[in-house]
Coordinates of C-alpha atoms and ligand atoms in Angstrom, one line a residue:
M1 CA 103.4 70.9 112.6
K2 CA 101.9 73.2 110.1
I3 CA 103.3 76.5 109.1
Y4 CA 101.0 79.1 108.0
L5 CA 101.8 81.3 105.1
T6 CA 98.3 82.6 104.5
P7 CA 98.1 86.4 104.0
G8 CA 96.2 87.0 107.4
P9 CA 95.7 85.4 109.8
S10 CA 99.2 84.1 109.4
E11 CA 101.9 82.3 111.5
N12 CA 102.3 84.0 114.7
Y13 CA 105.7 85.9 115.3
F14 CA 108.1 83.8 117.3
V15 CA 107.8 85.6 120.6
V16 CA 103.9 85.3 120.7
E17 CA 103.7 82.0 122.7
E18 CA 106.1 83.3 125.4
A19 CA 104.3 86.7 125.4
I20 CA 100.8 85.1 125.9
K21 CA 102.4 82.9 128.8
E22 CA 103.9 85.9 130.5
A23 CA 100.6 87.8 130.2
L24 CA 98.8 85.0 131.9
Q25 CA 101.3 84.7 134.6
K26 CA 101.3 88.3 135.2
K27 CA 97.4 88.2 135.3
I28 CA 97.4 91.0 132.5
T29 CA 94.0 89.6 131.3
A30 CA 92.4 90.5 134.7
I31 CA 93.7 93.9 135.3
S32 CA 91.4 97.0 135.0
H33 CA 92.0 99.1 131.9
R34 CA 92.0 102.1 134.2
S35 CA 94.9 100.9 136.0
R36 CA 98.4 102.2 136.0
E37 CA 99.5 98.7 134.9
F38 CA 97.5 99.1 131.7
K39 CA 98.8 102.5 130.9
T40 CA 102.2 101.2 131.2
I41 CA 101.4 98.4 128.6
F42 CA 99.8 100.9 126.3
E43 CA 102.5 103.2 126.5
H44 CA 105.2 100.5 126.0
T45 CA 103.3 99.2 122.7
T46 CA 102.9 102.5 121.3
N47 CA 106.5 103.6 121.9
Q48 CA 107.8 100.5 120.4
L49 CA 105.8 101.1 117.3
R50 CA 106.9 104.7 117.1
E51 CA 110.4 103.5 117.1
L52 CA 109.8 100.7 114.7
L53 CA 108.0 102.7 112.0
E54 CA 109.5 106.2 112.9
I55 CA 106.3 107.8 113.7
P56 CA 106.9 111.5 114.3
S57 CA 105.6 113.1 117.5
D58 CA 102.7 114.9 115.8
F59 CA 101.0 111.7 115.0
A60 CA 98.9 109.8 117.8
I61 CA 98.2 106.0 118.0
A62 CA 94.8 104.4 119.0
F63 CA 93.6 101.0 119.1
T64 CA 90.3 99.6 117.7
G65 CA 88.8 96.1 117.0
S66 CA 90.0 95.7 113.5
A67 CA 90.9 97.5 110.3
N68 CA 87.3 97.1 109.2
E69 CA 86.4 99.3 112.2
I70 CA 88.9 101.8 111.2
W71 CA 87.3 102.2 107.8
E72 CA 84.1 103.1 109.5
R73 CA 85.5 105.4 112.0
I74 CA 87.5 107.2 109.3
L75 CA 84.3 107.9 107.3
Q76 CA 82.3 108.8 110.5
S77 CA 84.7 111.0 112.1
C78 CA 86.6 112.6 109.1
V79 CA 84.2 112.9 106.1
E80 CA 81.2 115.1 105.9
K81 CA 80.1 114.3 102.4
E82 CA 82.8 113.0 99.9
S83 CA 85.5 110.7 100.0
F84 CA 87.7 109.4 97.2
H85 CA 89.0 105.8 96.8
L86 CA 91.6 104.2 94.8
I87 CA 90.3 100.6 94.1
N88 CA 92.2 97.6 92.7
G89 CA 90.7 94.8 94.6
S90 CA 88.3 93.5 97.2
F91 CA 89.7 95.4 100.3
S92 CA 89.9 98.7 98.7
N93 CA 86.5 98.3 97.3
K94 CA 84.9 97.4 100.7
F95 CA 86.1 100.7 102.0
Y96 CA 84.3 102.5 99.2
E97 CA 81.2 100.4 99.9
F98 CA 81.4 101.3 103.6
A99 CA 81.1 105.1 102.5
Q100 CA 77.9 104.2 100.4
K101 CA 76.4 102.5 103.2
L102 CA 77.0 105.3 105.5
N103 CA 75.2 107.6 103.0
L104 CA 78.3 109.6 101.9
N105 CA 78.9 110.5 98.4
P106 CA 82.1 108.6 97.6
S107 CA 83.8 108.7 94.1
K108 CA 86.5 106.3 92.9
Y109 CA 89.4 105.6 90.4
E110 CA 89.1 101.9 89.8
V111 CA 91.3 99.5 87.8
D112 CA 91.1 95.9 87.0
F113 CA 92.0 93.3 89.5
S114 CA 95.8 92.7 89.5
K115 CA 96.5 96.2 87.8
G116 CA 98.1 99.1 89.4
F117 CA 97.0 102.6 89.2
D118 CA 98.0 105.0 86.5
L119 CA 98.9 108.3 88.4
E120 CA 98.1 110.3 85.2
N121 CA 94.5 108.9 85.2
I122 CA 93.7 109.8 88.8
N123 CA 91.3 112.5 88.8
I124 CA 90.4 113.6 92.3
P125 CA 87.4 116.0 92.3
N126 CA 88.0 119.4 94.2
S127 CA 85.0 118.7 96.5
T128 CA 86.8 115.5 97.9
E129 CA 87.6 115.8 101.6
L130 CA 89.5 112.5 102.2
I131 CA 91.5 110.3 99.8
A132 CA 91.6 106.5 100.8
L133 CA 94.8 105.0 99.5
I134 CA 95.4 101.3 99.3
Q135 CA 99.1 100.6 99.7
N136 CA 99.0 96.8 99.4
E137 CA 95.9 95.2 98.0
T138 CA 95.9 91.9 99.8
S139 CA 93.3 90.2 97.4
S140 CA 95.4 90.8 94.3
G141 CA 99.1 91.3 95.6
V142 CA 99.4 94.7 94.0
Q143 CA 101.5 97.4 95.7
F144 CA 101.2 101.2 95.4
A145 CA 104.7 102.6 95.8
V146 CA 105.3 105.0 98.6
E147 CA 106.7 107.5 96.1
N148 CA 103.4 107.7 94.5
I149 CA 101.8 108.7 97.7
A150 CA 104.0 111.9 97.7
K151 CA 102.8 112.7 94.3
I152 CA 99.3 112.5 95.3
R153 CA 99.9 114.7 98.3
E154 CA 101.8 117.3 96.0
K155 CA 98.6 117.8 93.9
N156 CA 96.1 117.5 97.0
K157 CA 97.5 119.6 99.6
G158 CA 94.2 120.6 101.4
K159 CA 92.7 117.0 101.5
L160 CA 93.2 114.3 104.1
I161 CA 95.2 111.2 102.9
V162 CA 94.6 108.0 104.6
V163 CA 96.6 104.8 103.8
D164 CA 95.6 101.2 104.2
A165 CA 98.8 99.4 104.8
V166 CA 97.1 96.5 106.7
S167 CA 99.1 93.7 104.9
S168 CA 102.3 95.5 104.2
L169 CA 103.5 97.0 107.6
P170 CA 106.0 96.9 109.1
Y171 CA 107.7 96.4 105.8
T172 CA 106.6 99.5 104.1
N173 CA 108.7 102.6 104.9
I174 CA 105.8 105.1 105.2
D175 CA 106.6 108.7 104.8
F176 CA 104.5 110.5 107.5
S177 CA 105.3 113.9 106.1
V178 CA 102.9 113.2 103.0
I179 CA 99.9 111.4 104.8
D180 CA 97.4 112.1 107.5
S181 CA 96.7 108.7 108.7
V182 CA 97.9 105.1 108.3
Y183 CA 96.4 101.8 109.8
F184 CA 96.7 98.1 110.1
S185 CA 95.4 95.2 112.0
V186 CA 97.7 92.9 113.9
Q187 CA 97.2 89.4 112.3
K188 CA 99.0 90.2 109.0
G189 CA 102.6 91.5 109.0
F190 CA 102.8 91.5 112.9
G191 CA 101.9 88.0 113.3
V192 CA 99.7 88.6 116.4
P193 CA 96.4 86.8 117.0
A194 CA 93.6 88.8 115.2
G195 CA 91.2 91.2 117.0
L196 CA 93.1 94.6 117.1
G197 CA 93.3 97.4 114.8
V198 CA 95.9 100.1 115.1
W199 CA 95.2 103.6 113.8
V200 CA 97.8 106.3 113.5
Y201 CA 96.6 109.9 112.7
N202 CA 97.6 113.4 113.0
Q203 CA 96.2 116.7 114.0
K204 CA 94.6 117.5 110.7
M205 CA 92.4 114.4 111.3
L206 CA 91.5 115.4 114.7
D207 CA 90.7 119.1 113.4
K208 CA 88.4 117.7 110.8
A209 CA 86.6 115.5 113.4
K210 CA 86.1 118.6 115.6
D211 CA 84.8 120.7 112.8
L212 CA 82.1 118.0 111.9
Q213 CA 81.2 117.8 115.5
S214 CA 80.9 121.5 115.8
K215 CA 78.5 121.5 112.8
G216 CA 76.3 119.0 114.6
K217 CA 77.2 116.0 112.7
S218 CA 77.4 112.7 114.5
I219 CA 80.9 111.5 114.4
G220 CA 80.4 108.3 116.2
T221 CA 80.1 107.1 119.7
Y222 CA 82.6 105.5 121.9
H223 CA 85.1 105.1 119.2
S224 CA 84.8 108.3 117.3
L225 CA 88.3 109.7 116.6
L226 CA 87.9 112.4 119.3
E227 CA 86.9 109.9 121.9
L228 CA 89.6 107.5 121.1
D229 CA 92.3 110.3 121.0
K230 CA 91.0 111.8 124.3
Y231 CA 91.7 108.4 126.0
A232 CA 94.8 107.7 123.9
Q233 CA 96.5 111.0 125.3
N234 CA 96.3 109.4 128.6
N235 CA 97.5 105.8 127.4
Q236 CA 93.9 104.6 127.8
T237 CA 91.0 103.3 125.6
P238 CA 87.3 104.4 125.9
E239 CA 86.1 100.8 126.4
T240 CA 87.6 97.7 127.8
P241 CA 90.0 96.7 125.2
N242 CA 91.7 93.5 124.1
V243 CA 94.5 94.1 126.7
L244 CA 96.1 90.7 125.9
A245 CA 96.5 91.7 122.2
I246 CA 98.0 95.2 123.1
F247 CA 100.5 93.4 125.4
V248 CA 101.4 90.8 122.9
L249 CA 101.8 93.4 120.1
G250 CA 104.1 95.3 122.5
K251 CA 106.3 92.2 122.8
V252 CA 106.5 91.5 119.2
I253 CA 107.4 94.9 118.2
E254 CA 110.0 95.0 120.9
A255 CA 111.5 91.8 119.2
M256 CA 111.2 93.4 115.9
N257 CA 113.0 96.5 117.1
K258 CA 115.8 94.3 118.4
K259 CA 116.2 92.6 115.0
G260 CA 116.0 96.1 113.3
I261 CA 113.6 97.3 110.8
A262 CA 116.4 97.5 108.2
M263 CA 117.1 93.8 108.6
I264 CA 113.3 92.9 108.3
R265 CA 113.1 94.9 105.1
R266 CA 116.1 93.5 103.5
E267 CA 114.9 89.9 104.3
T268 CA 111.4 90.7 102.9
D269 CA 113.0 91.9 99.6
Y270 CA 115.1 88.8 99.4
K271 CA 112.4 86.4 100.0
A272 CA 109.9 88.2 97.6
E273 CA 112.5 88.1 94.9
L274 CA 113.1 84.5 95.5
L275 CA 109.4 83.6 95.2
Y276 CA 108.7 85.8 92.2
H277 CA 111.7 84.3 90.5
T278 CA 110.4 80.8 91.3
L279 CA 107.0 81.5 89.9
E280 CA 108.6 83.0 86.7
Q281 CA 110.6 79.7 86.1
S282 CA 107.6 77.6 86.7
E283 CA 105.3 76.0 84.0
F284 CA 102.6 75.4 86.4
L285 CA 102.5 79.0 88.1
S286 CA 103.1 82.4 87.1
P287 CA 103.1 85.9 88.8
L288 CA 99.6 87.3 88.7
V289 CA 100.9 91.0 88.6
K290 CA 103.0 91.5 85.4
E291 CA 104.4 95.0 86.2
K292 CA 107.4 94.3 88.5
S293 CA 107.1 97.7 90.3
Q294 CA 103.5 96.9 91.2
R295 CA 104.1 93.5 92.7
S296 CA 103.5 93.4 96.4
K297 CA 106.6 92.2 98.6
T298 CA 104.5 90.9 101.3
V299 CA 101.5 89.1 99.6
I300 CA 102.6 87.1 96.4
V301 CA 99.7 86.0 94.1
A302 CA 100.2 83.6 91.5
N303 CA 97.9 82.3 88.7
V304 CA 97.7 78.5 88.5
E305 CA 98.4 77.7 84.8
K306 CA 97.6 74.0 85.0
G307 CA 95.1 72.3 87.2
I308 CA 93.4 74.3 90.0
S309 CA 94.7 76.1 93.1
S310 CA 93.6 73.3 95.4
D311 CA 96.1 70.9 93.9
V312 CA 99.1 73.2 94.7
I313 CA 97.6 73.9 98.1
A314 CA 97.3 70.3 98.9
F315 CA 100.8 69.5 97.5
L316 CA 102.2 72.1 100.1
E317 CA 99.9 71.0 102.9
K318 CA 101.6 67.5 102.7
K319 CA 104.8 69.2 103.4
G320 CA 103.2 71.2 106.3
I321 CA 103.0 74.5 104.5
I322 CA 99.6 76.2 104.4
I323 CA 99.2 78.8 101.7
G324 CA 96.0 80.9 100.9
K325 CA 93.8 80.4 97.8
G326 CA 92.8 83.2 95.5
Y327 CA 90.5 85.7 96.8
G328 CA 86.8 85.4 96.1
S329 CA 86.0 84.5 92.6
F330 CA 89.8 83.7 92.1
K331 CA 89.8 80.9 94.6
D332 CA 90.4 78.1 92.1
S333 CA 92.6 79.8 89.8
Q334 CA 95.1 81.7 91.9
I335 CA 97.2 81.0 95.1
R336 CA 98.4 83.6 97.6
I337 CA 101.5 83.2 99.8
A338 CA 102.4 85.6 102.7
N339 CA 105.8 87.0 103.0
F340 CA 105.7 88.5 106.5
P341 CA 108.4 89.0 109.0
T342 CA 107.6 85.9 110.8
H343 CA 108.5 83.8 107.7
S344 CA 112.2 83.1 107.7
K345 CA 114.5 83.0 104.8
E346 CA 114.9 79.3 105.4
L347 CA 111.3 78.7 105.3
M348 CA 110.8 80.6 102.0
E349 CA 113.7 78.8 100.4
Q350 CA 112.0 75.6 101.2
V351 CA 108.8 76.9 99.9
A352 CA 110.5 77.9 96.8
D353 CA 112.0 74.4 96.4
F354 CA 108.5 72.7 97.0
L355 CA 107.0 75.0 94.2
I356 CA 109.7 73.9 91.8
E357 CA 109.1 70.3 92.7
Y358 CA 105.3 70.7 92.2
G359 CA 104.3 69.2 89.0
K360 CA 107.5 67.4 88.5
Ligands
PLP401 C1 93.0 92.2 106.1 C2 92.8 93.5 105.5 C3 91.9 94.5 106.0 C4 90.8 94.1 107.0 O1 91.4 93.8 108.3 P1 90.5 93.1 109.4 O2 91.3 93.1 110.7 O3 89.9 92.0 109.1 O4 89.5 94.3 109.7 C5 91.9 95.6 105.4 N1 92.5 96.1 104.4 C6 93.6 95.1 104.0 C7 94.4 95.4 102.9 C8 93.6 93.9 104.5 O5 94.6 93.0 104.0

């Protein structure tokens, strides 16, 4: 049996199979999304998420099709003219490109692939309405420390701050007092089949959307922030949603809450430490990100020093371990290994042993 350590989609969380079976038995895939039963599922999943991430009551939660969709909705509903983007890889760049495609006037602070941001050099124009932060860049395995988000807030009190934590939640301990929105999709750290985005937002985001709407701007159709929120208030969605995924996500988070977020974070730290240590010892591989504080705990990226990535990938595949290749143009020269809550300590110890064995 193969085990996936790809950085999304990745190995399913261990309760997923049972949850899908239960959903089918209970005919959850056939219920109306206007039924009481659906509202109960919506409420359960969002309550479990609130507990896991300690989301304060002044933040609401809505469901979309993906994180890509949330990028577009953020721009449509909460930006009139100017957004500002921190870019250090493919995902953060794509959000910026969405702003261009929507005829907005985005600005950016971009650093080289594999580099972190230098806070001193981030100059956010006064006219910026919304700051798009990337907490964990999945293409390069660079993390942006949560303390830095607070520093950006201090200097930008009046602007909206949205955080892409798609490949780091639930590991990352988000401080909701310094942000206006955070979002993720379920196929990364939550180990749920793809096809669901989760958008957490506060009143300031809603006020901005109302303001744009009152000025006559189109803020989107069925999934504008206001439309999503109107239904979310009533534990519903505007359209017929991915009920199965919302149900399964609720079961997964319930299991995570039973385990405890503190334990999940401790284990993630341990496994990341083990992998980075292994890469540092290896002659054949080395950590891509040199600055330790900027190394992602959940997506570990390595340079392949000898040979090409497909050699390492094939070696691990023979052992039943599927890892990711480098992103885009780095596909041959780098590998990426996910370190999500679904990946056990024992599994990571095995992977570390195999990486040491590789090339011997
Ligand atoms: C995967 C990913 C996305 C996009 O998620 P989709 O579910 O494919 O829309 C966005 N940002 C980051 C950092 C990601 O890793």
